[in-house]
PDB file of C-alpha atoms and ligand atoms in Angstrom:
ATOM      1  CA  MET A   1     -68.737  -9.158 -27.696  1.00 76.00           C
ATOM      2  CA  LYS A   2     -65.197  -7.763 -27.791  1.00 85.00           C
ATOM      3  CA  LYS A   3     -62.374  -9.984 -26.569  1.00 92.00           C
ATOM      4  CA  ASP A   4     -59.277  -8.932 -24.647  1.00 98.00           C
ATOM      5  CA  LEU A   5     -55.995 -10.666 -23.974  1.00 98.00           C
ATOM      6  CA  ILE A   6     -55.261 -10.038 -20.321  1.00 98.00           C
ATOM      7  CA  SER A   7     -54.157 -13.464 -19.096  1.00 98.00           C
ATOM      8  CA  ILE A   8     -53.388 -16.913 -20.505  1.00 98.00           C
ATOM      9  CA  LYS A   9     -55.718 -18.143 -17.776  1.00 98.00           C
ATOM     10  CA  ASP A  10     -58.619 -17.103 -20.049  1.00 97.00           C
ATOM     11  CA  LEU A  11     -57.444 -19.142 -23.064  1.00 97.00           C
ATOM     12  CA  THR A  12     -58.160 -22.794 -23.761  1.00 97.00           C
ATOM     13  CA  PRO A  13     -55.418 -25.137 -25.044  1.00 98.00           C
ATOM     14  CA  LYS A  14     -57.339 -25.239 -28.338  1.00 97.00           C
ATOM     15  CA  GLU A  15     -57.259 -21.439 -28.628  1.00 97.00           C
ATOM     16  CA  ILE A  16     -53.525 -21.410 -27.865  1.00 98.00           C
ATOM     17  CA  ASN A  17     -52.892 -24.029 -30.547  1.00 98.00           C
ATOM     18  CA  ALA A  18     -54.951 -21.940 -32.989  1.00 97.00           C
ATOM     19  CA  LEU A  19     -52.701 -18.949 -32.190  1.00 98.00           C
ATOM     20  CA  PHE A  20     -49.624 -21.067 -32.966  1.00 98.00           C
ATOM     21  CA  SER A  21     -51.070 -22.060 -36.376  1.00 97.00           C
ATOM     22  CA  LEU A  22     -52.056 -18.481 -37.141  1.00 97.00           C
ATOM     23  CA  ALA A  23     -48.554 -17.256 -36.198  1.00 97.00           C
ATOM     24  CA  ASP A  24     -47.048 -19.821 -38.590  1.00 97.00           C
ATOM     25  CA  ARG A  25     -49.336 -18.669 -41.399  1.00 96.00           C
ATOM     26  CA  LEU A  26     -48.701 -14.977 -40.796  1.00 95.00           C
ATOM     27  CA  LYS A  27     -44.954 -15.552 -40.705  1.00 93.00           C
ATOM     28  CA  LYS A  28     -45.127 -17.027 -44.221  1.00 91.00           C
ATOM     29  CA  ALA A  29     -47.762 -14.731 -45.773  1.00 84.00           C
ATOM     30  CA  LYS A  30     -46.259 -11.286 -45.389  1.00 75.00           C
ATOM     31  CA  SER A  31     -48.730  -9.584 -47.746  1.00 78.00           C
ATOM     32  CA  MET A  32     -51.972 -10.229 -45.786  1.00 86.00           C
ATOM     33  CA  GLN A  33     -53.456  -7.022 -44.415  1.00 93.00           C
ATOM     34  CA  PRO A  34     -56.303  -8.015 -42.070  1.00 96.00           C
ATOM     35  CA  LEU A  35     -55.889  -4.812 -39.998  1.00 97.00           C
ATOM     36  CA  LYS A  36     -56.212  -2.463 -42.986  1.00 97.00           C
ATOM     37  CA  GLY A  37     -57.826   0.791 -41.853  1.00 96.00           C
ATOM     38  CA  LYS A  38     -57.521  -0.055 -38.134  1.00 98.00           C
ATOM     39  CA  CYS A  39     -55.730   2.115 -35.608  1.00 98.00           C
ATOM     40  CA  LEU A  40     -54.375   0.888 -32.245  1.00 98.00           C
ATOM     41  CA  GLY A  41     -53.105   2.867 -29.260  1.00 98.00           C
ATOM     42  CA  LEU A  42     -50.036   1.677 -27.359  1.00 98.00           C
ATOM     43  CA  ILE A  43     -50.118   2.903 -23.744  1.00 98.00           C
ATOM     44  CA  PHE A  44     -46.767   2.223 -22.061  1.00 97.00           C
ATOM     45  CA  GLN A  45     -46.173   3.171 -18.408  1.00 96.00           C
ATOM     46  CA  LYS A  46     -42.782   1.394 -18.399  1.00 96.00           C
ATOM     47  CA  PRO A  47     -39.875   1.239 -20.849  1.00 96.00           C
ATOM     48  CA  SER A  48     -39.932  -1.346 -23.640  1.00 97.00           C
ATOM     49  CA  ASN A  49     -37.834  -2.414 -26.589  1.00 98.00           C
ATOM     50  CA  ARG A  50     -39.151  -5.796 -27.804  1.00 98.00           C
ATOM     51  CA  THR A  51     -42.838  -5.402 -26.948  1.00 98.00           C
ATOM     52  CA  ARG A  52     -43.269  -1.899 -28.276  1.00 98.00           C
ATOM     53  CA  VAL A  53     -41.294  -2.411 -31.485  1.00 98.00           C
ATOM     54  CA  SER A  54     -42.762  -5.838 -32.270  1.00 98.00           C
ATOM     55  CA  PHE A  55     -46.300  -4.513 -31.760  1.00 98.00           C
ATOM     56  CA  GLU A  56     -45.655  -1.407 -33.882  1.00 98.00           C
ATOM     57  CA  VAL A  57     -44.019  -3.429 -36.669  1.00 97.00           C
ATOM     58  CA  GLY A  58     -46.629  -6.197 -36.425  1.00 97.00           C
ATOM     59  CA  ILE A  59     -49.528  -3.745 -36.694  1.00 98.00           C
ATOM     60  CA  ALA A  60     -47.883  -2.046 -39.706  1.00 97.00           C
ATOM     61  CA  GLN A  61     -47.225  -5.401 -41.420  1.00 96.00           C
ATOM     62  CA  LEU A  62     -50.903  -6.300 -40.952  1.00 97.00           C
ATOM     63  CA  GLY A  63     -51.939  -3.063 -42.662  1.00 97.00           C
ATOM     64  CA  GLY A  64     -52.927  -1.122 -39.521  1.00 98.00           C
ATOM     65  CA  ARG A  65     -51.531   1.889 -37.736  1.00 98.00           C
ATOM     66  CA  ALA A  66     -50.123   2.206 -34.211  1.00 98.00           C
ATOM     67  CA  ILE A  67     -50.058   5.341 -32.066  1.00 98.00           C
ATOM     68  CA  TYR A  68     -47.515   5.205 -29.240  1.00 97.00           C
ATOM     69  CA  LEU A  69     -48.684   7.012 -26.100  1.00 96.00           C
ATOM     70  CA  ARG A  70     -45.841   7.946 -23.755  1.00 92.00           C
ATOM     71  CA  PRO A  71     -46.317   7.636 -19.971  1.00 91.00           C
ATOM     72  CA  GLU A  72     -46.276  11.431 -19.688  1.00 92.00           C
ATOM     73  CA  ASP A  73     -49.026  11.786 -22.328  1.00 91.00           C
ATOM     74  CA  VAL A  74     -51.605   9.628 -20.600  1.00 93.00           C
ATOM     75  CA  LYS A  75     -50.448   9.601 -16.947  1.00 93.00           C
ATOM     76  CA  LEU A  76     -52.756   6.668 -16.307  1.00 93.00           C
ATOM     77  CA  GLY A  77     -54.338   6.923 -12.878  1.00 90.00           C
ATOM     78  CA  SER A  78     -52.938  10.375 -12.033  1.00 92.00           C
ATOM     79  CA  ARG A  79     -53.981  12.759 -14.838  1.00 95.00           C
ATOM     80  CA  GLU A  80     -57.032  10.598 -15.507  1.00 95.00           C
ATOM     81  CA  PRO A  81     -58.394   7.321 -14.133  1.00 96.00           C
ATOM     82  CA  ALA A  82     -57.950   4.250 -16.323  1.00 97.00           C
ATOM     83  CA  LYS A  83     -61.729   4.014 -16.801  1.00 98.00           C
ATOM     84  CA  ASP A  84     -61.868   7.484 -18.423  1.00 98.00           C
ATOM     85  CA  VAL A  85     -58.832   6.761 -20.601  1.00 97.00           C
ATOM     86  CA  ALA A  86     -60.477   3.508 -21.722  1.00 98.00           C
ATOM     87  CA  ARG A  87     -63.802   5.115 -22.649  1.00 98.00           C
ATOM     88  CA  THR A  88     -62.180   8.062 -24.419  1.00 98.00           C
ATOM     89  CA  LEU A  89     -59.715   6.013 -26.455  1.00 98.00           C
ATOM     90  CA  SER A  90     -62.454   3.543 -27.413  1.00 98.00           C
ATOM     91  CA  ARG A  91     -64.127   6.410 -29.346  1.00 98.00           C
ATOM     92  CA  TYR A  92     -61.016   6.808 -31.543  1.00 98.00           C
ATOM     93  CA  LEU A  93     -59.219   3.479 -31.656  1.00 98.00           C
ATOM     94  CA  ASP A  94     -59.887  -0.106 -32.721  1.00 98.00           C
ATOM     95  CA  GLY A  95     -57.711  -1.597 -29.986  1.00 98.00           C
ATOM     96  CA  ILE A  96     -55.473  -0.792 -27.021  1.00 98.00           C
ATOM     97  CA  VAL A  97     -52.143  -2.409 -26.145  1.00 98.00           C
ATOM     98  CA  ALA A  98     -51.179  -1.483 -22.575  1.00 98.00           C
ATOM     99  CA  ARG A  99     -48.134  -1.951 -20.314  1.00 98.00           C
ATOM    100  CA  THR A 100     -48.975  -0.905 -16.766  1.00 97.00           C
ATOM    101  CA  PHE A 101     -47.487  -1.080 -13.306  1.00 97.00           C
ATOM    102  CA  LYS A 102     -50.650  -2.136 -11.496  1.00 97.00           C
ATOM    103  CA  HIS A 103     -52.460  -5.127 -12.936  1.00 98.00           C
ATOM    104  CA  ASN A 104     -55.691  -3.545 -11.710  1.00 97.00           C
ATOM    105  CA  ASP A 105     -55.178  -0.597 -14.078  1.00 97.00           C
ATOM    106  CA  LEU A 106     -55.115  -3.053 -16.938  1.00 97.00           C
ATOM    107  CA  LEU A 107     -58.282  -4.743 -15.694  1.00 98.00           C
ATOM    108  CA  GLU A 108     -59.956  -1.341 -15.400  1.00 98.00           C
ATOM    109  CA  LEU A 109     -58.904  -0.422 -18.944  1.00 98.00           C
ATOM    110  CA  ALA A 110     -60.277  -3.703 -20.274  1.00 98.00           C
ATOM    111  CA  GLY A 111     -63.461  -3.438 -18.218  1.00 98.00           C
ATOM    112  CA  PHE A 112     -64.330   0.042 -19.497  1.00 98.00           C
ATOM    113  CA  ALA A 113     -62.980  -0.094 -23.076  1.00 98.00           C
ATOM    114  CA  SER A 114     -65.372  -1.093 -25.808  1.00 98.00           C
ATOM    115  CA  VAL A 115     -62.423  -2.189 -27.984  1.00 98.00           C
ATOM    116  CA  PRO A 116     -60.028  -5.127 -27.352  1.00 98.00           C
ATOM    117  CA  VAL A 117     -57.298  -4.543 -24.766  1.00 98.00           C
ATOM    118  CA  ILE A 118     -54.027  -6.502 -24.914  1.00 98.00           C
ATOM    119  CA  ASN A 119     -51.793  -6.896 -21.864  1.00 98.00           C
ATOM    120  CA  ALA A 120     -48.268  -5.852 -22.879  1.00 98.00           C
ATOM    121  CA  LEU A 121     -46.988  -6.594 -19.318  1.00 98.00           C
ATOM    122  CA  SER A 122     -48.197  -5.693 -15.866  1.00 98.00           C
ATOM    123  CA  ASP A 123     -46.591  -6.256 -12.486  1.00 98.00           C
ATOM    124  CA  LEU A 124     -48.517  -9.546 -12.318  1.00 98.00           C
ATOM    125  CA  LEU A 125     -48.473 -11.013 -15.821  1.00 98.00           C
ATOM    126  CA  HIS A 126     -46.750 -10.982 -19.223  1.00 98.00           C
ATOM    127  CA  PRO A 127     -48.999 -13.161 -21.394  1.00 98.00           C
ATOM    128  CA  CYS A 128     -47.654 -12.113 -24.823  1.00 98.00           C
ATOM    129  CA  GLN A 129     -44.193 -13.134 -23.633  1.00 99.00           C
ATOM    130  CA  ALA A 130     -45.234 -16.556 -22.356  1.00 99.00           C
ATOM    131  CA  LEU A 131     -47.372 -17.324 -25.428  1.00 98.00           C
ATOM    132  CA  SER A 132     -44.435 -16.438 -27.693  1.00 98.00           C
ATOM    133  CA  ASP A 133     -42.159 -18.536 -25.505  1.00 99.00           C
ATOM    134  CA  LEU A 134     -44.388 -21.594 -25.831  1.00 98.00           C
ATOM    135  CA  TYR A 135     -44.431 -21.004 -29.594  1.00 98.00           C
ATOM    136  CA  THR A 136     -40.602 -20.886 -29.551  1.00 98.00           C
ATOM    137  CA  ILE A 137     -40.321 -24.061 -27.454  1.00 98.00           C
ATOM    138  CA  ARG A 138     -42.738 -25.888 -29.760  1.00 98.00           C
ATOM    139  CA  LYS A 139     -40.666 -24.874 -32.783  1.00 98.00           C
ATOM    140  CA  LYS A 140     -37.330 -25.833 -31.216  1.00 98.00           C
ATOM    141  CA  LEU A 141     -38.356 -29.143 -29.597  1.00 98.00           C
ATOM    142  CA  LYS A 142     -41.015 -30.045 -32.199  1.00 98.00           C
ATOM    143  CA  LYS A 143     -43.371 -30.746 -29.305  1.00 97.00           C
ATOM    144  CA  LEU A 144     -44.805 -29.148 -26.194  1.00 97.00           C
ATOM    145  CA  LYS A 145     -46.517 -31.960 -24.315  1.00 97.00           C
ATOM    146  CA  GLY A 146     -44.090 -33.661 -21.957  1.00 96.00           C
ATOM    147  CA  ALA A 147     -41.298 -31.108 -22.450  1.00 98.00           C
ATOM    148  CA  LYS A 148     -39.657 -29.905 -19.246  1.00 98.00           C
ATOM    149  CA  VAL A 149     -38.992 -26.213 -18.588  1.00 98.00           C
ATOM    150  CA  ALA A 150     -36.965 -25.124 -15.548  1.00 98.00           C
ATOM    151  CA  TYR A 151     -37.508 -21.503 -14.551  1.00 99.00           C
ATOM    152  CA  ILE A 152     -34.742 -20.183 -12.314  1.00 98.00           C
ATOM    153  CA  GLY A 153     -35.114 -16.922 -10.392  1.00 98.00           C
ATOM    154  CA  ASP A 154     -37.776 -14.424  -9.489  1.00 98.00           C
ATOM    155  CA  GLY A 155     -41.403 -15.569  -9.291  1.00 98.00           C
ATOM    156  CA  ASN A 156     -42.423 -12.481 -11.273  1.00 98.00           C
ATOM    157  CA  ASN A 157     -44.837 -11.549 -14.081  1.00 98.00           C
ATOM    158  CA  VAL A 158     -43.022 -13.793 -16.575  1.00 99.00           C
ATOM    159  CA  ALA A 159     -42.969 -16.753 -14.160  1.00 98.00           C
ATOM    160  CA  ASN A 160     -46.684 -16.287 -13.414  1.00 98.00           C
ATOM    161  CA  SER A 161     -47.587 -16.301 -17.108  1.00 98.00           C
ATOM    162  CA  LEU A 162     -45.350 -19.320 -17.768  1.00 98.00           C
ATOM    163  CA  LEU A 163     -47.231 -21.120 -14.987  1.00 98.00           C
ATOM    164  CA  TYR A 164     -50.538 -20.547 -16.748  1.00 98.00           C
ATOM    165  CA  GLY A 165     -49.092 -21.292 -20.200  1.00 98.00           C
ATOM    166  CA  CYS A 166     -47.208 -24.476 -19.321  1.00 98.00           C
ATOM    167  CA  SER A 167     -50.053 -25.881 -17.227  1.00 98.00           C
ATOM    168  CA  LYS A 168     -52.508 -25.295 -20.096  1.00 98.00           C
ATOM    169  CA  MET A 169     -50.270 -26.898 -22.711  1.00 98.00           C
ATOM    170  CA  GLY A 170     -49.061 -30.058 -20.956  1.00 98.00           C
ATOM    171  CA  VAL A 171     -45.551 -28.689 -20.375  1.00 98.00           C
ATOM    172  CA  ASN A 172     -43.777 -29.701 -17.160  1.00 98.00           C
ATOM    173  CA  LEU A 173     -42.497 -26.699 -15.243  1.00 98.00           C
ATOM    174  CA  SER A 174     -40.085 -26.609 -12.297  1.00 98.00           C
ATOM    175  CA  ILE A 175     -39.601 -23.240 -10.677  1.00 98.00           C
ATOM    176  CA  ALA A 176     -36.654 -22.519  -8.390  1.00 98.00           C
ATOM    177  CA  SER A 177     -36.873 -19.232  -6.495  1.00 98.00           C
ATOM    178  CA  PRO A 178     -35.307 -18.000  -3.274  1.00 98.00           C
ATOM    179  CA  LYS A 179     -37.572 -18.044  -0.241  1.00 97.00           C
ATOM    180  CA  GLY A 180     -39.933 -15.074  -0.344  1.00 97.00           C
ATOM    181  CA  TYR A 181     -39.646 -14.641  -4.119  1.00 98.00           C
ATOM    182  CA  GLU A 182     -41.953 -17.469  -5.229  1.00 98.00           C
ATOM    183  CA  PRO A 183     -44.653 -16.894  -7.873  1.00 98.00           C
ATOM    184  CA  SER A 184     -48.161 -15.785  -6.875  1.00 97.00           C
ATOM    185  CA  ARG A 185     -49.759 -18.390  -4.605  1.00 97.00           C
ATOM    186  CA  GLU A 186     -53.129 -17.957  -6.241  1.00 98.00           C
ATOM    187  CA  ILE A 187     -51.705 -18.418  -9.741  1.00 98.00           C
ATOM    188  CA  LEU A 188     -49.749 -21.453  -8.588  1.00 98.00           C
ATOM    189  CA  SER A 189     -52.853 -23.110  -7.209  1.00 98.00           C
ATOM    190  CA  GLU A 190     -54.901 -22.301 -10.342  1.00 98.00           C
ATOM    191  CA  SER A 191     -52.072 -23.650 -12.485  1.00 98.00           C
ATOM    192  CA  LEU A 192     -51.918 -26.874 -10.485  1.00 98.00           C
ATOM    193  CA  GLU A 193     -55.572 -27.383 -11.376  1.00 98.00           C
ATOM    194  CA  PHE A 194     -54.954 -26.694 -15.081  1.00 98.00           C
ATOM    195  CA  ALA A 195     -51.933 -29.009 -14.915  1.00 98.00           C
ATOM    196  CA  SER A 196     -53.940 -31.911 -13.559  1.00 98.00           C
ATOM    197  CA  LYS A 197     -56.406 -31.529 -16.459  1.00 97.00           C
ATOM    198  CA  ASN A 198     -53.761 -31.152 -19.144  1.00 97.00           C
ATOM    199  CA  GLY A 199     -51.139 -33.635 -17.972  1.00 96.00           C
ATOM    200  CA  SER A 200     -48.415 -31.223 -16.803  1.00 97.00           C
ATOM    201  CA  GLU A 201     -46.274 -31.534 -13.702  1.00 98.00           C
ATOM    202  CA  ILE A 202     -45.691 -28.263 -11.892  1.00 98.00           C
ATOM    203  CA  SER A 203     -43.216 -28.049  -9.034  1.00 98.00           C
ATOM    204  CA  LEU A 204     -41.705 -25.379  -6.821  1.00 97.00           C
ATOM    205  CA  ILE A 205     -38.184 -26.303  -5.740  1.00 94.00           C
ATOM    206  CA  SER A 206     -35.770 -24.289  -3.602  1.00 92.00           C
ATOM    207  CA  ASP A 207     -32.613 -25.753  -5.146  1.00 97.00           C
ATOM    208  CA  ALA A 208     -31.790 -24.532  -8.673  1.00 98.00           C
ATOM    209  CA  SER A 209     -29.708 -27.565  -9.687  1.00 98.00           C
ATOM    210  CA  ARG A 210     -32.536 -29.935  -8.731  1.00 98.00           C
ATOM    211  CA  ALA A 211     -35.014 -27.817 -10.687  1.00 98.00           C
ATOM    212  CA  VAL A 212     -32.969 -28.028 -13.914  1.00 98.00           C
ATOM    213  CA  SER A 213     -32.453 -31.787 -13.623  1.00 98.00           C
ATOM    214  CA  GLY A 214     -33.681 -33.351 -16.890  1.00 97.00           C
ATOM    215  CA  ALA A 215     -34.818 -29.978 -18.280  1.00 98.00           C
ATOM    216  CA  ASP A 216     -35.143 -29.398 -22.037  1.00 98.00           C
ATOM    217  CA  ILE A 217     -35.347 -25.630 -21.491  1.00 98.00           C
ATOM    218  CA  VAL A 218     -33.675 -23.536 -18.799  1.00 99.00           C
ATOM    219  CA  TYR A 219     -35.383 -20.160 -18.523  1.00 99.00           C
ATOM    220  CA  THR A 220     -34.521 -17.117 -16.473  1.00 98.00           C
ATOM    221  CA  ASP A 221     -35.489 -13.467 -16.103  1.00 98.00           C
ATOM    222  CA  VAL A 222     -34.061 -10.454 -14.268  1.00 98.00           C
ATOM    223  CA  TRP A 223     -33.804 -10.498 -10.482  1.00 98.00           C
ATOM    224  CA  THR A 224     -35.087  -6.929 -10.318  1.00 98.00           C
ATOM    225  CA  SER A 225     -38.074  -6.102 -12.496  1.00 98.00           C
ATOM    226  CA  MET A 226     -39.097  -2.660 -13.711  1.00 98.00           C
ATOM    227  CA  GLY A 227     -40.387  -0.667 -10.753  1.00 97.00           C
ATOM    228  CA  GLN A 228     -38.349  -2.620  -8.146  1.00 98.00           C
ATOM    229  CA  GLU A 229     -35.063  -0.756  -8.664  1.00 98.00           C
ATOM    230  CA  THR A 230     -34.755   0.330  -5.013  1.00 98.00           C
ATOM    231  CA  GLN A 231     -34.588  -3.363  -3.994  1.00 98.00           C
ATOM    232  CA  ALA A 232     -31.789  -4.223  -6.440  1.00 98.00           C
ATOM    233  CA  GLY A 233     -29.011  -4.492  -3.807  1.00 98.00           C
ATOM    234  CA  LYS A 234     -30.937  -6.822  -1.522  1.00 98.00           C
ATOM    235  CA  ARG A 235     -32.121  -8.886  -4.451  1.00 98.00           C
ATOM    236  CA  ARG A 236     -28.524  -9.358  -5.689  1.00 98.00           C
ATOM    237  CA  GLN A 237     -27.750 -10.955  -2.310  1.00 98.00           C
ATOM    238  CA  ASP A 238     -30.926 -13.018  -2.066  1.00 98.00           C
ATOM    239  CA  PHE A 239     -30.646 -14.426  -5.595  1.00 98.00           C
ATOM    240  CA  LYS A 240     -26.922 -15.171  -5.667  1.00 97.00           C
ATOM    241  CA  ASN A 241     -27.465 -18.961  -5.846  1.00 97.00           C
ATOM    242  CA  PHE A 242     -29.948 -18.597  -8.699  1.00 98.00           C
ATOM    243  CA  GLN A 243     -27.740 -17.705 -11.643  1.00 98.00           C
ATOM    244  CA  VAL A 244     -28.026 -19.608 -14.919  1.00 98.00           C
ATOM    245  CA  ASN A 245     -24.387 -20.421 -15.704  1.00 98.00           C
ATOM    246  CA  ALA A 246     -22.323 -23.296 -17.126  1.00 98.00           C
ATOM    247  CA  LYS A 247     -22.180 -25.041 -13.748  1.00 98.00           C
ATOM    248  CA  LEU A 248     -25.962 -25.050 -13.407  1.00 98.00           C
ATOM    249  CA  LEU A 249     -26.509 -26.198 -17.005  1.00 98.00           C
ATOM    250  CA  PHE A 250     -24.408 -29.271 -16.258  1.00 97.00           C
ATOM    251  CA  HIS A 251     -27.480 -30.621 -14.382  1.00 97.00           C
ATOM    252  CA  ALA A 252     -29.895 -30.142 -17.306  1.00 98.00           C
ATOM    253  CA  LYS A 253     -30.224 -32.379 -20.383  1.00 98.00           C
ATOM    254  CA  PRO A 254     -27.026 -32.270 -22.479  1.00 97.00           C
ATOM    255  CA  LYS A 255     -28.896 -30.508 -25.302  1.00 96.00           C
ATOM    256  CA  ALA A 256     -30.938 -28.192 -23.071  1.00 98.00           C
ATOM    257  CA  LEU A 257     -31.666 -24.767 -24.556  1.00 98.00           C
ATOM    258  CA  VAL A 258     -31.513 -21.493 -22.663  1.00 99.00           C
ATOM    259  CA  MET A 259     -34.217 -18.851 -22.785  1.00 99.00           C
ATOM    260  CA  HIS A 260     -34.495 -15.339 -21.357  1.00 98.00           C
ATOM    261  CA  CYS A 261     -37.254 -12.857 -22.146  1.00 98.00           C
ATOM    262  CA  LEU A 262     -34.664 -10.001 -22.202  1.00 98.00           C
ATOM    263  CA  PRO A 263     -33.430  -7.456 -21.292  1.00 98.00           C
ATOM    264  CA  ALA A 264     -30.713  -9.523 -19.541  1.00 98.00           C
ATOM    265  CA  HIS A 265     -28.432  -8.445 -16.732  1.00 98.00           C
ATOM    266  CA  ARG A 266     -25.221 -10.328 -17.481  1.00 98.00           C
ATOM    267  CA  GLY A 267     -23.439 -11.497 -14.338  1.00 98.00           C
ATOM    268  CA  GLU A 268     -26.702 -11.473 -12.349  1.00 98.00           C
ATOM    269  CA  GLU A 269     -29.412 -13.931 -13.404  1.00 98.00           C
ATOM    270  CA  ILE A 270     -27.331 -15.252 -16.321  1.00 98.00           C
ATOM    271  CA  SER A 271     -23.624 -15.475 -17.091  1.00 98.00           C
ATOM    272  CA  GLU A 272     -22.206 -13.810 -20.192  1.00 98.00           C
ATOM    273  CA  GLY A 273     -20.910 -17.197 -21.409  1.00 98.00           C
ATOM    274  CA  VAL A 274     -24.316 -18.870 -21.289  1.00 98.00           C
ATOM    275  CA  LEU A 275     -26.211 -15.926 -22.768  1.00 98.00           C
ATOM    276  CA  GLU A 276     -23.790 -15.744 -25.699  1.00 98.00           C
ATOM    277  CA  GLY A 277     -23.221 -19.510 -25.868  1.00 98.00           C
ATOM    278  CA  PRO A 278     -24.478 -22.110 -28.371  1.00 98.00           C
ATOM    279  CA  ARG A 279     -27.460 -23.180 -26.253  1.00 98.00           C
ATOM    280  CA  SER A 280     -28.924 -19.716 -26.012  1.00 98.00           C
ATOM    281  CA  ILE A 281     -31.973 -19.108 -28.220  1.00 98.00           C
ATOM    282  CA  VAL A 282     -32.815 -15.686 -26.819  1.00 98.00           C
ATOM    283  CA  PHE A 283     -32.923 -13.837 -30.136  1.00 98.00           C
ATOM    284  CA  ASP A 284     -35.112 -16.443 -31.855  1.00 98.00           C
ATOM    285  CA  GLN A 285     -37.270 -16.073 -28.770  1.00 98.00           C
ATOM    286  CA  ALA A 286     -37.330 -12.288 -29.214  1.00 98.00           C
ATOM    287  CA  GLU A 287     -38.195 -12.639 -32.917  1.00 98.00           C
ATOM    288  CA  ASN A 288     -41.166 -14.838 -32.124  1.00 98.00           C
ATOM    289  CA  ARG A 289     -42.749 -12.015 -30.139  1.00 98.00           C
ATOM    290  CA  LEU A 290     -43.523 -10.470 -33.515  1.00 98.00           C
ATOM    291  CA  HIS A 291     -45.148 -13.573 -35.037  1.00 98.00           C
ATOM    292  CA  MET A 292     -47.184 -14.449 -31.941  1.00 98.00           C
ATOM    293  CA  GLN A 293     -48.406 -10.901 -31.342  1.00 98.00           C
ATOM    294  CA  LYS A 294     -49.499 -10.633 -34.970  1.00 98.00           C
ATOM    295  CA  ALA A 295     -51.562 -13.768 -34.393  1.00 98.00           C
ATOM    296  CA  ILE A 296     -53.068 -12.234 -31.233  1.00 98.00           C
ATOM    297  CA  LEU A 297     -53.918  -9.012 -33.086  1.00 98.00           C
ATOM    298  CA  VAL A 298     -55.544 -10.893 -35.956  1.00 97.00           C
ATOM    299  CA  LYS A 299     -57.538 -13.080 -33.599  1.00 97.00           C
ATOM    300  CA  LEU A 300     -58.871 -10.133 -31.570  1.00 97.00           C
ATOM    301  CA  LEU A 301     -59.303  -7.518 -34.292  1.00 97.00           C
ATOM    302  CA  SER A 302     -60.137  -9.189 -37.569  1.00 95.00           C
ATOM    303  CA  LYS A 303     -62.521 -11.721 -39.031  1.00 85.00           C
ATOM    304  CA  MET A 304     -59.667 -13.825 -40.396  1.00 79.00           C
ATOM    305  CA  LYS A 305     -59.679 -17.317 -38.873  1.00 68.00           C
TER     306      LYS A 305
HETATM  307  N1  LIG B   1     -39.280  -9.076 -23.085  1.00 95.20           N
HETATM  308  C1  LIG B   1     -39.856  -7.861 -23.127  1.00 95.20           C
HETATM  309  O1  LIG B   1     -41.042  -7.696 -22.900  1.00 95.20           O
HETATM  310  O2  LIG B   1     -39.003  -6.868 -23.476  1.00 95.20           O
HETATM  311  P1  LIG B   1     -39.317  -5.312 -23.418  1.00 95.20           P
HETATM  312  O3  LIG B   1     -39.477  -4.933 -21.989  1.00 95.20           O
HETATM  313  O4  LIG B   1     -38.109  -4.674 -24.059  1.00 95.20           O
HETATM  314  O5  LIG B   1     -40.560  -5.036 -24.194  1.00 95.20           O
HETATM  315  N1  LIG B   2     -39.839  -9.228 -15.222  1.00 95.20           N
HETATM  316  C1  LIG B   2     -39.370  -8.217 -16.133  1.00 95.20           C
HETATM  317  C2  LIG B   2     -39.763  -8.530 -17.529  1.00 95.20           C
HETATM  318  C3  LIG B   2     -39.280  -7.558 -18.558  1.00 95.20           C
HETATM  319  C4  LIG B   2     -39.701  -7.913 -19.929  1.00 95.20           C
HETATM  320  C5  LIG B   2     -39.940  -6.872 -15.706  1.00 95.20           C
HETATM  321  O1  LIG B   2     -41.129  -6.805 -15.369  1.00 95.20           O
HETATM  322  O2  LIG B   2     -39.196  -5.888 -15.699  1.00 95.20           O
END
């Protein structure tokens, strides 16, 4: 049966660890071509720099070919329903990478496609990001279990996927969001269950400085995600006490590292000084998107173990 990557919820800790090992191997062995002869379609309803380029480059490095489908080519859900797009593209392609607004569109694509579908971000989740981030944290701290991540800001797609990822991998996660901007309640309660099995502590805290207390990693993302642009003014007000800056970092561990999935809005969720400062690992983090996504592609589309 074909396998998709829609949510970290569907992966076991063992499978996530196997992805880390595969990413390490693929990073070293540049000449392996397990996707030789395979063609993938990249359906993007929203803009992208990192995800699109790292998937296109990753597919090429693995010997495959990527076809980028612009939003105006496919018009998912308006020119054609996702289920028709899925069944048509499955007749041509070996896999689909999709970035959608509605998470349900992604589920419909995966449900009707006969080839693997990879979630390249939806309004609900960003699993490739969070898997790469855990890979980055593991590399930087030389461990995952027992590490503490503080996520400051919007309880968005990235926060939701970090909840699943950290709770599966024994990472402690404190999330500080303004009232009304907390992560999905359902995902939080599922993650609390995963956390109790895997030895993580998950907490939702309203005060950012308390959330970063003792943190090894301080993570943030934009206050206004793609598709929410009309709310930007209100969000700037509501999030003003949730900026990652030098004053906030004072409460974290002295050697705490700073992560951001990018693109960053300097002066909003993160100060220029912190983003450009010595603790920031945002470009190593961006690089690891490539290695982790290659591992995901190999796992879903090839026989290589
Ligand atoms: N972090 C991330 O997914 O970046 P893009 O939106 O540029 O792909
Ligand atoms: N939360 C952000 C992530 C961008 C990579 C967004 O959805 O726009």
